[in-house]
Tab-separated table of C-alpha atoms and ligand atoms in Angstrom:
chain	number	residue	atom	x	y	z
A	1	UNK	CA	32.080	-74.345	58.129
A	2	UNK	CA	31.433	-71.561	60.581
A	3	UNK	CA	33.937	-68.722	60.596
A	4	UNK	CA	35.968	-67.655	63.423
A	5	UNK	CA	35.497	-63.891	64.075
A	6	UNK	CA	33.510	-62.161	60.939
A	7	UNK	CA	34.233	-58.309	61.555
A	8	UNK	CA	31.264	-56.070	59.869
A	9	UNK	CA	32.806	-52.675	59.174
A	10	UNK	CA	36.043	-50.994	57.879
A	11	UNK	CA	36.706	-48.313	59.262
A	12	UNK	CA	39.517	-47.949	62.584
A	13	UNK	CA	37.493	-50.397	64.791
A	14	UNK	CA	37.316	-52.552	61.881
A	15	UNK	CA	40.720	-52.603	60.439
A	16	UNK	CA	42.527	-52.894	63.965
A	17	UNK	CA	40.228	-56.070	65.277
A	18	UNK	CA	40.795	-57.551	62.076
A	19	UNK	CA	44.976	-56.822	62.271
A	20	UNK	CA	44.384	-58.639	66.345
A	21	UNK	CA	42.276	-61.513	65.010
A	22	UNK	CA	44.545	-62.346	62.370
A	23	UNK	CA	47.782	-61.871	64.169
A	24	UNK	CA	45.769	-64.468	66.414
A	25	UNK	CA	45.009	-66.803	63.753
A	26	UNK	CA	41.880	-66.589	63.687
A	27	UNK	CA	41.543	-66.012	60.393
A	28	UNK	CA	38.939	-63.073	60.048
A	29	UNK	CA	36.903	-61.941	57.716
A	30	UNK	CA	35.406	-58.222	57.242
A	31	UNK	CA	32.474	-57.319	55.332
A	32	UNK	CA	33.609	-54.080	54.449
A	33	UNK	CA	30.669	-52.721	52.969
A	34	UNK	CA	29.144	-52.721	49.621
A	35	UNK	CA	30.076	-49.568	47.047
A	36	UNK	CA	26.875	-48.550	46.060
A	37	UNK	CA	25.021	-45.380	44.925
A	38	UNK	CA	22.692	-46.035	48.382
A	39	UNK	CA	25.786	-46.201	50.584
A	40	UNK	CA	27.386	-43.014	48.999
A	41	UNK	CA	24.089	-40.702	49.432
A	42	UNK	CA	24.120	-42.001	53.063
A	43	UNK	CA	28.424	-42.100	53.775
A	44	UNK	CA	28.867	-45.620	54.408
A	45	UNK	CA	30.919	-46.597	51.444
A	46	UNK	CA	33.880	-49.011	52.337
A	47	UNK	CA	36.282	-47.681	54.804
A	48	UNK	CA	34.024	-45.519	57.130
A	49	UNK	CA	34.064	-41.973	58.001
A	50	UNK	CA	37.511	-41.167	58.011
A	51	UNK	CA	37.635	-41.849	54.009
A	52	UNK	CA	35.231	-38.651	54.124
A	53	UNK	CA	37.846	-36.426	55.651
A	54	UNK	CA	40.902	-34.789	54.637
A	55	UNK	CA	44.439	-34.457	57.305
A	56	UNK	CA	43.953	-35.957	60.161
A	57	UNK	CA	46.074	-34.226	62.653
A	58	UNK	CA	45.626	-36.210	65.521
A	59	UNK	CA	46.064	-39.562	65.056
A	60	UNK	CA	49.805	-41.057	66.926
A	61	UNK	CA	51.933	-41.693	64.600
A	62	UNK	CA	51.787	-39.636	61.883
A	63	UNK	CA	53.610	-36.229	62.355
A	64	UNK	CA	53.555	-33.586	59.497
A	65	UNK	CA	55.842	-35.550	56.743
A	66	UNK	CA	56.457	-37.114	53.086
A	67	UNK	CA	54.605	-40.852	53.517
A	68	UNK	CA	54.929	-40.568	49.362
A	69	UNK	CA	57.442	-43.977	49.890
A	70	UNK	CA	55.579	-45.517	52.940
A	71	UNK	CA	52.466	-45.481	51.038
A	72	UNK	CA	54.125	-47.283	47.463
A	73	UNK	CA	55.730	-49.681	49.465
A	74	UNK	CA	52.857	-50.714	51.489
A	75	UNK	CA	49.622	-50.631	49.238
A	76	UNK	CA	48.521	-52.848	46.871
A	77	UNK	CA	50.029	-50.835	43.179
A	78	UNK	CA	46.124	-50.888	41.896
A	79	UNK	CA	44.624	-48.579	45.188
A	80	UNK	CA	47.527	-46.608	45.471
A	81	UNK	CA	47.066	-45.624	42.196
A	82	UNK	CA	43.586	-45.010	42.790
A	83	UNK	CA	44.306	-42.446	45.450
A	84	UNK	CA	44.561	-38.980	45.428
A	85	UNK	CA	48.361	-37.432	45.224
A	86	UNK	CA	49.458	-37.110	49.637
A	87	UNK	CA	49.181	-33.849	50.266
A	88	UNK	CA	52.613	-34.108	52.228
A	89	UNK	CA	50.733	-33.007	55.680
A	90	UNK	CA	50.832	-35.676	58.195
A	91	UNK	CA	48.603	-38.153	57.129
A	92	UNK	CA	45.046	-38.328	55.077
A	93	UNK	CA	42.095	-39.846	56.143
A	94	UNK	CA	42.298	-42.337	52.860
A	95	UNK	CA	45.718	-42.987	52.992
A	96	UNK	CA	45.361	-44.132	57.138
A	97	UNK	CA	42.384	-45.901	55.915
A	98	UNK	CA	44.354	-47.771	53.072
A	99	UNK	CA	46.992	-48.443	55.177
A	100	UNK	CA	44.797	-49.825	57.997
A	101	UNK	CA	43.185	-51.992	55.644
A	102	UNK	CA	45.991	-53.297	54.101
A	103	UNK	CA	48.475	-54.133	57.132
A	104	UNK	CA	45.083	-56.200	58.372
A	105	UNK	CA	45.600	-58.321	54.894
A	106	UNK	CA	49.776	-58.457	55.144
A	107	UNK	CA	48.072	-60.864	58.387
A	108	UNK	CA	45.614	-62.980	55.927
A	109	UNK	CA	42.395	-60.781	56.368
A	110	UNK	CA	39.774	-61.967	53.988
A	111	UNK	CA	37.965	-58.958	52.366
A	112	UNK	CA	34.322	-59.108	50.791
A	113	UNK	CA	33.017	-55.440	49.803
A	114	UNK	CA	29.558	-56.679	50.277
A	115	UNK	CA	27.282	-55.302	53.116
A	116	UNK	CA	25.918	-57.432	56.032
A	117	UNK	CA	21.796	-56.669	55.287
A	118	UNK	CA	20.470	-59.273	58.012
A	119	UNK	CA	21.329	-60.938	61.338
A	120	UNK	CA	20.555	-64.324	62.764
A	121	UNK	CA	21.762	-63.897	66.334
A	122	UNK	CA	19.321	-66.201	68.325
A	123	UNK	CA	21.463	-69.329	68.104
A	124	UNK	CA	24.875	-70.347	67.513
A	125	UNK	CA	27.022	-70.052	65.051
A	126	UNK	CA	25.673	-67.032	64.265
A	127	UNK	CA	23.971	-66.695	60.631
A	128	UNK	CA	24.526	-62.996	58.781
A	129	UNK	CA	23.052	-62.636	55.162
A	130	UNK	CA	24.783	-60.276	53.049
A	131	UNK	CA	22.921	-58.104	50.259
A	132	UNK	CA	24.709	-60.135	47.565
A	133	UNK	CA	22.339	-62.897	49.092
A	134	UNK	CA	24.943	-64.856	50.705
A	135	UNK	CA	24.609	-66.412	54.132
A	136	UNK	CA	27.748	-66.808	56.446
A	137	UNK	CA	27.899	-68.451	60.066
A	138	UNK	CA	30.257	-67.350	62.369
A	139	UNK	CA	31.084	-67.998	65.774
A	140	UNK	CA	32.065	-64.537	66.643
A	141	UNK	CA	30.878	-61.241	65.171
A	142	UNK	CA	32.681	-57.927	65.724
A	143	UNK	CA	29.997	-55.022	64.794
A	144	UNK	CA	31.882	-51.982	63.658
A	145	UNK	CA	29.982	-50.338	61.310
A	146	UNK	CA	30.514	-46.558	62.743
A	147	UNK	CA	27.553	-44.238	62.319
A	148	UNK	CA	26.488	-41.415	59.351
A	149	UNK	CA	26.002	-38.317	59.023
A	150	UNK	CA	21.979	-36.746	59.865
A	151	UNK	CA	20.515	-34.366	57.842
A	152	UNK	CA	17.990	-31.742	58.971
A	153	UNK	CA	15.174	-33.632	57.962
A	154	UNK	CA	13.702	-30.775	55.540
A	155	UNK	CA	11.420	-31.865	52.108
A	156	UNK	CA	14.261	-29.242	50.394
A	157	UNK	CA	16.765	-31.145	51.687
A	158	UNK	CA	15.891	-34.163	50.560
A	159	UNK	CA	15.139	-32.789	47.098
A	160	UNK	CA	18.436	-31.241	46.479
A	161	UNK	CA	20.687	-34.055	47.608
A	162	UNK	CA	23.400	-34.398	45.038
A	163	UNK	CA	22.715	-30.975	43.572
A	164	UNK	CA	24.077	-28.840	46.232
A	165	UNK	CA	23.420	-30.470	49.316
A	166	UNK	CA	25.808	-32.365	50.751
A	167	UNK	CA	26.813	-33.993	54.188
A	168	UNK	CA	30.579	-34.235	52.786
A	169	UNK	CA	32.826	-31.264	52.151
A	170	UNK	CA	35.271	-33.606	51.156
A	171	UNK	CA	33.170	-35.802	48.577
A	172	UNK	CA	31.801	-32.814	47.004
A	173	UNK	CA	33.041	-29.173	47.811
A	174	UNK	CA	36.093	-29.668	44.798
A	175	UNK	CA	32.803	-29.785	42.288
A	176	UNK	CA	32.909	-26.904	39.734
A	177	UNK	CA	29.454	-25.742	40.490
A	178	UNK	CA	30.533	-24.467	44.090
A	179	UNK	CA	33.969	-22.184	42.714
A	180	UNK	CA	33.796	-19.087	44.156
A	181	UNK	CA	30.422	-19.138	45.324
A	182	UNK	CA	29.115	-18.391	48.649
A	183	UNK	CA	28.172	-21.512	50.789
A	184	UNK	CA	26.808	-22.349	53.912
A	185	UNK	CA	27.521	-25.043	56.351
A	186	UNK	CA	24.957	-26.024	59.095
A	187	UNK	CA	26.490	-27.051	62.576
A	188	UNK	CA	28.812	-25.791	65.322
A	189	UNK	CA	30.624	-28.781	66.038
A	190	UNK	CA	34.283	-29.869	65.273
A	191	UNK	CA	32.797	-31.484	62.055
A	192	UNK	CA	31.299	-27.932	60.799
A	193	UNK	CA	34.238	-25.876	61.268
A	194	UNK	CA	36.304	-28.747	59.536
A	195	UNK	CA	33.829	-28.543	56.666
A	196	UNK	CA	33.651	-24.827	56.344
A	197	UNK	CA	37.378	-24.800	56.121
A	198	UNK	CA	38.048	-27.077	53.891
A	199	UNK	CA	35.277	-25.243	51.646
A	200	UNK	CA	36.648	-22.016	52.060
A	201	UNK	CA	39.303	-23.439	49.509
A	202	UNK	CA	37.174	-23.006	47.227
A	203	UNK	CA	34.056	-20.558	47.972
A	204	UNK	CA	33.577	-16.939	47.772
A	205	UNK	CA	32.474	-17.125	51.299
A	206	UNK	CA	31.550	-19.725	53.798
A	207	UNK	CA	28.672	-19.196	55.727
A	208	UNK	CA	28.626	-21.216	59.290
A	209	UNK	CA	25.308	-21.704	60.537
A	210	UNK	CA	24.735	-22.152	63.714
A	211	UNK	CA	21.400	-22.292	66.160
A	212	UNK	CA	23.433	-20.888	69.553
A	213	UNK	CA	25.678	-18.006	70.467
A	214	UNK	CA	28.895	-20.443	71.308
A	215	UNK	CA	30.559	-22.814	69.397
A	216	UNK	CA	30.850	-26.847	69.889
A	217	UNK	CA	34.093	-27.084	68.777
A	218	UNK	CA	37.286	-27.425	70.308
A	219	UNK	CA	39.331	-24.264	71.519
A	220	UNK	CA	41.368	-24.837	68.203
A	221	UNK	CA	38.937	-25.588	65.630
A	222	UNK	CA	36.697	-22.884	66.823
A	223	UNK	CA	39.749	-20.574	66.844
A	224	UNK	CA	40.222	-21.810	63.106
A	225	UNK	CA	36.849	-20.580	62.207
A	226	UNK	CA	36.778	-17.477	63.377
A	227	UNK	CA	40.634	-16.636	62.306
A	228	UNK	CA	39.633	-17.469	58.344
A	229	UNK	CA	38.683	-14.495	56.603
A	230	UNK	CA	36.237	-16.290	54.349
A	231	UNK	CA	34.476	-17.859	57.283
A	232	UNK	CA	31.160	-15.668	58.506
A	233	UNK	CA	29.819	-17.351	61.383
A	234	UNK	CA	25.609	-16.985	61.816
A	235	UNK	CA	24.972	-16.908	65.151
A	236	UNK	CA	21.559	-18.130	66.822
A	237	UNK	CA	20.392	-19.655	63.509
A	238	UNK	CA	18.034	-22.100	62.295
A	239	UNK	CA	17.675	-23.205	58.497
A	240	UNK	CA	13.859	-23.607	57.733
A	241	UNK	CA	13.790	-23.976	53.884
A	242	UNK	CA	16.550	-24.720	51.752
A	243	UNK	CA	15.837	-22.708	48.045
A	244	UNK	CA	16.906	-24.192	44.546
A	245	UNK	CA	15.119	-25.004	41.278
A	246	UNK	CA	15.394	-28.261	38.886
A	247	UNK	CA	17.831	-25.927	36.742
A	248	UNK	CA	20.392	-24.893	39.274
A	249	UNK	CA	20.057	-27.298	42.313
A	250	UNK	CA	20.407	-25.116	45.498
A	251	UNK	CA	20.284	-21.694	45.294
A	252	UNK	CA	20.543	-20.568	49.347
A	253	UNK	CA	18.544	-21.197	52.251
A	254	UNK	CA	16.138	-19.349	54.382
A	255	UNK	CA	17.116	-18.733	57.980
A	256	UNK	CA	14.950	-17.974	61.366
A	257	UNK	CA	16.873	-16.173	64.086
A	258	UNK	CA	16.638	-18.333	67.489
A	259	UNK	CA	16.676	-14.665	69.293
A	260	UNK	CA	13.951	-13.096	67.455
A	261	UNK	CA	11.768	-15.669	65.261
A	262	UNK	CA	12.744	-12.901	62.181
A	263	UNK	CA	13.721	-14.340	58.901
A	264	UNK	CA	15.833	-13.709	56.149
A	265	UNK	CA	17.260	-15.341	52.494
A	266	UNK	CA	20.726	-16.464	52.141
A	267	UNK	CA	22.179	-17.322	48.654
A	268	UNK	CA	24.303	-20.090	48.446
A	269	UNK	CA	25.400	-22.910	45.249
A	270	UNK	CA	25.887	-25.801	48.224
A	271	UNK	CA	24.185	-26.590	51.347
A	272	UNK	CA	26.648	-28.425	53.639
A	273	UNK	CA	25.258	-30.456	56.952
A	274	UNK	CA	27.712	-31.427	59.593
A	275	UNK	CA	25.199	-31.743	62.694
A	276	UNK	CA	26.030	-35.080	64.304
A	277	UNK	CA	25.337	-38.721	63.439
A	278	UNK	CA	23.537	-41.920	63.774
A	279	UNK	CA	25.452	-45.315	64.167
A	280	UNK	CA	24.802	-47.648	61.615
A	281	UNK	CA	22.563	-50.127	63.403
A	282	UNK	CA	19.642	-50.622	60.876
A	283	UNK	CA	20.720	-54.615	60.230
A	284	UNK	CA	20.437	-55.575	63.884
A	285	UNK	CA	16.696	-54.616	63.463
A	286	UNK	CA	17.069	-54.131	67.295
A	287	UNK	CA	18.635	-57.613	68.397
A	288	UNK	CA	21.249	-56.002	70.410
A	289	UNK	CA	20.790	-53.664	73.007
A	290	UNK	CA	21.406	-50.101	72.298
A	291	UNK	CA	20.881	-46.713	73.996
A	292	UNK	CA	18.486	-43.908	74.077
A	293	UNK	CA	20.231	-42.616	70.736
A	294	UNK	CA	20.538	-46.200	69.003
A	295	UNK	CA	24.326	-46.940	69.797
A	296	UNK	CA	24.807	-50.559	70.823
A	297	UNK	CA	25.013	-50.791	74.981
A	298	UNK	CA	28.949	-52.294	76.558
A	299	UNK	CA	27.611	-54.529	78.929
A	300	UNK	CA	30.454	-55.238	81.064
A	301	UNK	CA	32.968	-52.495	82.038
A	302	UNK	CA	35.999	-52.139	80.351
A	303	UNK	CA	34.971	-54.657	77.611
A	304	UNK	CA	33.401	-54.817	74.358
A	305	UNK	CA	30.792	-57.557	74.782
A	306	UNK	CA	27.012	-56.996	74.066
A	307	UNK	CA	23.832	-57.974	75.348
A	308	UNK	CA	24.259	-61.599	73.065
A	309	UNK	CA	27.626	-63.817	74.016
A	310	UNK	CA	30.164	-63.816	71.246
A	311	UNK	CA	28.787	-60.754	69.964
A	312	UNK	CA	31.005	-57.742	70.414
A	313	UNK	CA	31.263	-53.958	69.301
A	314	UNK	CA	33.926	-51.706	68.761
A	315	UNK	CA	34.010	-48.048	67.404
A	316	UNK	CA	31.599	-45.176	66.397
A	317	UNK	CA	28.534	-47.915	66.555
A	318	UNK	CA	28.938	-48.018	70.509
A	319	UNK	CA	30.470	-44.568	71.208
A	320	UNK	CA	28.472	-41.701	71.568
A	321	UNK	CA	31.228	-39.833	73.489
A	322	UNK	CA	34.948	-39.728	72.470
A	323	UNK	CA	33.977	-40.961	68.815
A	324	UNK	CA	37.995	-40.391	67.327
A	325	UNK	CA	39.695	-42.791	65.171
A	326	UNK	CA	42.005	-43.918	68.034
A	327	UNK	CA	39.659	-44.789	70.013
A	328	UNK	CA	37.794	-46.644	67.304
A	329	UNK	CA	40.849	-48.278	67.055
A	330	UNK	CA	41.574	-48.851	70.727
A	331	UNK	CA	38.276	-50.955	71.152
A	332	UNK	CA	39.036	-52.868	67.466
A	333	UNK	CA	41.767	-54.199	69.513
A	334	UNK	CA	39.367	-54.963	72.463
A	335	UNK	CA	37.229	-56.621	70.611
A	336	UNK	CA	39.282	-58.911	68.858
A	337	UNK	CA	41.159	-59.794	72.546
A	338	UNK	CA	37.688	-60.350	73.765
A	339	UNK	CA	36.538	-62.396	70.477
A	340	UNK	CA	40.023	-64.560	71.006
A	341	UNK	CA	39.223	-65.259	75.007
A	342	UNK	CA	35.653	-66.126	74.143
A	343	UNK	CA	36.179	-68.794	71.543
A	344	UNK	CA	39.230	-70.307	74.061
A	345	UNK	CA	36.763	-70.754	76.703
A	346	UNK	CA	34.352	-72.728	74.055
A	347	UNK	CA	37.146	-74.374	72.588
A	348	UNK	CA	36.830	-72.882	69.280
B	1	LIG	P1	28.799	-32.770	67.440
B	1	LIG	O1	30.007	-32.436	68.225
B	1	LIG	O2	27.704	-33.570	68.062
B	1	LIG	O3	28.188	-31.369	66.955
B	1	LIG	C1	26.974	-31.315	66.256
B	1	LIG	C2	26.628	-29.850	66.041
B	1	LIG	O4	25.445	-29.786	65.246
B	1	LIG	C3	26.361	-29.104	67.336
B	1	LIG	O5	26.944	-27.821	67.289
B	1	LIG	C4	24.826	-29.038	67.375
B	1	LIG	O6	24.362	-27.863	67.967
B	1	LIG	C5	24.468	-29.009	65.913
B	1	LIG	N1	23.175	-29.609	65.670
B	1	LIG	C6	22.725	-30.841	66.006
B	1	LIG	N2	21.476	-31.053	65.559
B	1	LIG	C7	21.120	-29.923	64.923
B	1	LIG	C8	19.953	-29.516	64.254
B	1	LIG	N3	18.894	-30.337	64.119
B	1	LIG	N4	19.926	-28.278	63.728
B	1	LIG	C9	20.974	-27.436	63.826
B	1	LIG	N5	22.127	-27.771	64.435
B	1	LIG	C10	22.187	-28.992	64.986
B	1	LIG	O7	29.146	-33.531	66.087
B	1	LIG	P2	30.453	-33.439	65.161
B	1	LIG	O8	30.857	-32.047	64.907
B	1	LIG	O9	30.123	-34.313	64.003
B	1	LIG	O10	31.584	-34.122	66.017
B	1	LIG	C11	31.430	-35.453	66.518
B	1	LIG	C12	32.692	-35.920	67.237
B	1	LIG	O11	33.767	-36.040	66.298
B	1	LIG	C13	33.158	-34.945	68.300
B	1	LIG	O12	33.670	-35.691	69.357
B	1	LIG	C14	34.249	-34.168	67.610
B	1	LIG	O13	35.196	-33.655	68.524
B	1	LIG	C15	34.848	-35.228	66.703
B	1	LIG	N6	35.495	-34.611	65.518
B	1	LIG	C16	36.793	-34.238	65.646
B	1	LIG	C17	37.444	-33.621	64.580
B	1	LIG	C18	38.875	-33.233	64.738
B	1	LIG	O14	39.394	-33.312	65.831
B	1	LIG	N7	39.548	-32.833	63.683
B	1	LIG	C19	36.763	-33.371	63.393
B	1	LIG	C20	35.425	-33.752	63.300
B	1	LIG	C21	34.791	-34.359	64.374
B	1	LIG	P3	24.534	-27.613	69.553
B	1	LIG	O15	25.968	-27.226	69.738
B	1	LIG	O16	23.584	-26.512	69.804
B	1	LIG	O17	24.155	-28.888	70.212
């Protein structure tokens, strides 16, 4: 029998459409994503994006506090145990995640960590194939899968991934091979000055490497940057090569000056990219209308619906523009309301 709503994603979108769709009975279930070696090189593991980052500041809710209590009684014994120690700031990107995940469950969520590979969209129900090899119909699918990180697109990039370069200061920068070294972080977004402090933990020195004269970042991330002591912030810089040997991994970079073409050798033991992202879109193999940039087109105002009836989006995978976890979350709920309304006016 055809499912109800079948949510693909787990991250804020995710978690919140499935907490509305099974508040609404309609009995959802998410694909969360499969945990493979694949998923981790590209940072779409289970629980999206946010499971990448450390405090998150700005989410309602969560003021600076203890959550040590709120997080025993409310998770499952096994993942709490699995998580790091709370770092008694506000609230972790994990924990939210956990918590998201399992208040969706206290309201009968079905869970499969398994990855939708393949979409049937051209009739109804719906028929998604999951890279276990399972096929599932569904009436209504909610796409949330978020977007990854991009890389520079360099051959030394590629070649030192997993020894020293990285698109996740949080994954990696605790690693023994970066203590006290010097290491450089491409970018001049919020995500770059995020990852360059959070490295500065544990580097010599962070180099921030950026291609203009100004900053991305917000006034107070920015401010962040320039206030730490261990930050040094490259200005009008490009990385062209990025150096390292089968011994050591990485070993630095070389950068070319935007201002004057000149170039010069960094050294460096990781290679950090935080330059923007891509939504995660591959398993429509275009069936959906999307943008310029690949995120899937809102077709009516104010809602979540896409170019195919009783197909809806919600999240990172259709917003190239505010892209925060409440807002992920705001159009999770959407999409569920709109998901509910659409199989009441088919009498599903
Ligand atoms: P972003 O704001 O799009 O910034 C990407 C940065 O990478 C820009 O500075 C861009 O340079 C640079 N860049 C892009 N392609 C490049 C290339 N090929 N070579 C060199 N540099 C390149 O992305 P983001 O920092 O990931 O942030 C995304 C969204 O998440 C934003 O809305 C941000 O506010 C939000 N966010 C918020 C927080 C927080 O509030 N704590 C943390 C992380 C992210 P240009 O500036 O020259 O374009």
């Amino acid at each position: 029998m055809a499912e109800h709503v079948v949510i693909i994603g787990s991250g804020p979108a995710g978690w919140t459409s499935a907490i509305y769709a099974s508040r609404a009975s309609l009995n959802p279930l998410v694909f969360e994503g499969a945990i493979t070696e694949e998923n981790r090189m590209r940072g779409t593991l289970p629980l999206g994006q946010l499971a990448l980052t450390t405090e998150v500041e700005n989410y309602p809710g969560f003021p600076a506090g203890d959550l040590e209590g709120y997080l025993d009684n409310s998770l499952d014994s096994t993942r709490r145990m699995m998580m790091a120690p709370h770092q008694k700031e506000g609230v972790s990107g994990p924990e939210l995640m956990e918590l998201m995940r399992q208040q969706a469950i206290n309201f009968g969520t079905r869970v499969k960590t398994d990855d939708i590979v393949d979409v049937d969209l051209d009739s109804t129900p719906f028929k998604l194939t999951s890279l276990s090899g399972e096929v599932t119909e569904a009436h209504t699918v909610i796409i949330a899968t978020g977007a990854s990180a991009n890389y520079l697109g360099l051959d030394s990039e590629e070649r030192f991934k997993n020894r020293g370069v990285s698109a996740c200061a949080v994954c990696d920068g605790a690693l023994p091979r970066f203590r006290d070294k010097p290491m450089i972080v491409v970018g001049g977004g919020d995500s770059a000055v995020e990852e360059a402090d959070y490295l500065s933990k544990f580097a010599s020195q962070v180099h921030l490497i950026h291609r203009r004269d100004e900053l991305r970042a917000s006034k107070i991330m920015a401010q962040r940057a320039i206030d730490n002591e261990k930050i040094t912030i490259e200005w009008n810089s490009v990385v062209t090569e990025v150096l390292g040997n089968d011994d050591e991994g990485v070993t630095g970079a070389t950068l070319e000056s935007t201002s004057d073409g000149s170039s010069r050798d960094m050294d460096a033991s990781g290679f950090f990219v935080a330059i923007g992202h891509t939504p995660n879109t591959g398993f429509l193999n275009g069936k959906l209308d999307m943008n310029e940039k690949g995120y899937i087109t809102w077709t009516q105002p104010h809602r979540t619906n896409t170019s195919i009836e009783g197909v809806f989006a919600a999240g990172d995978v259709a917003d190239d523009y505010y892209r925060q976890a409440i807002t992920a979350a705001g159009t999770g709920c959407q999409a569920a309301l709109d998901a509910e309304r659409y199989l009441a006016s088919k009498g599903l």
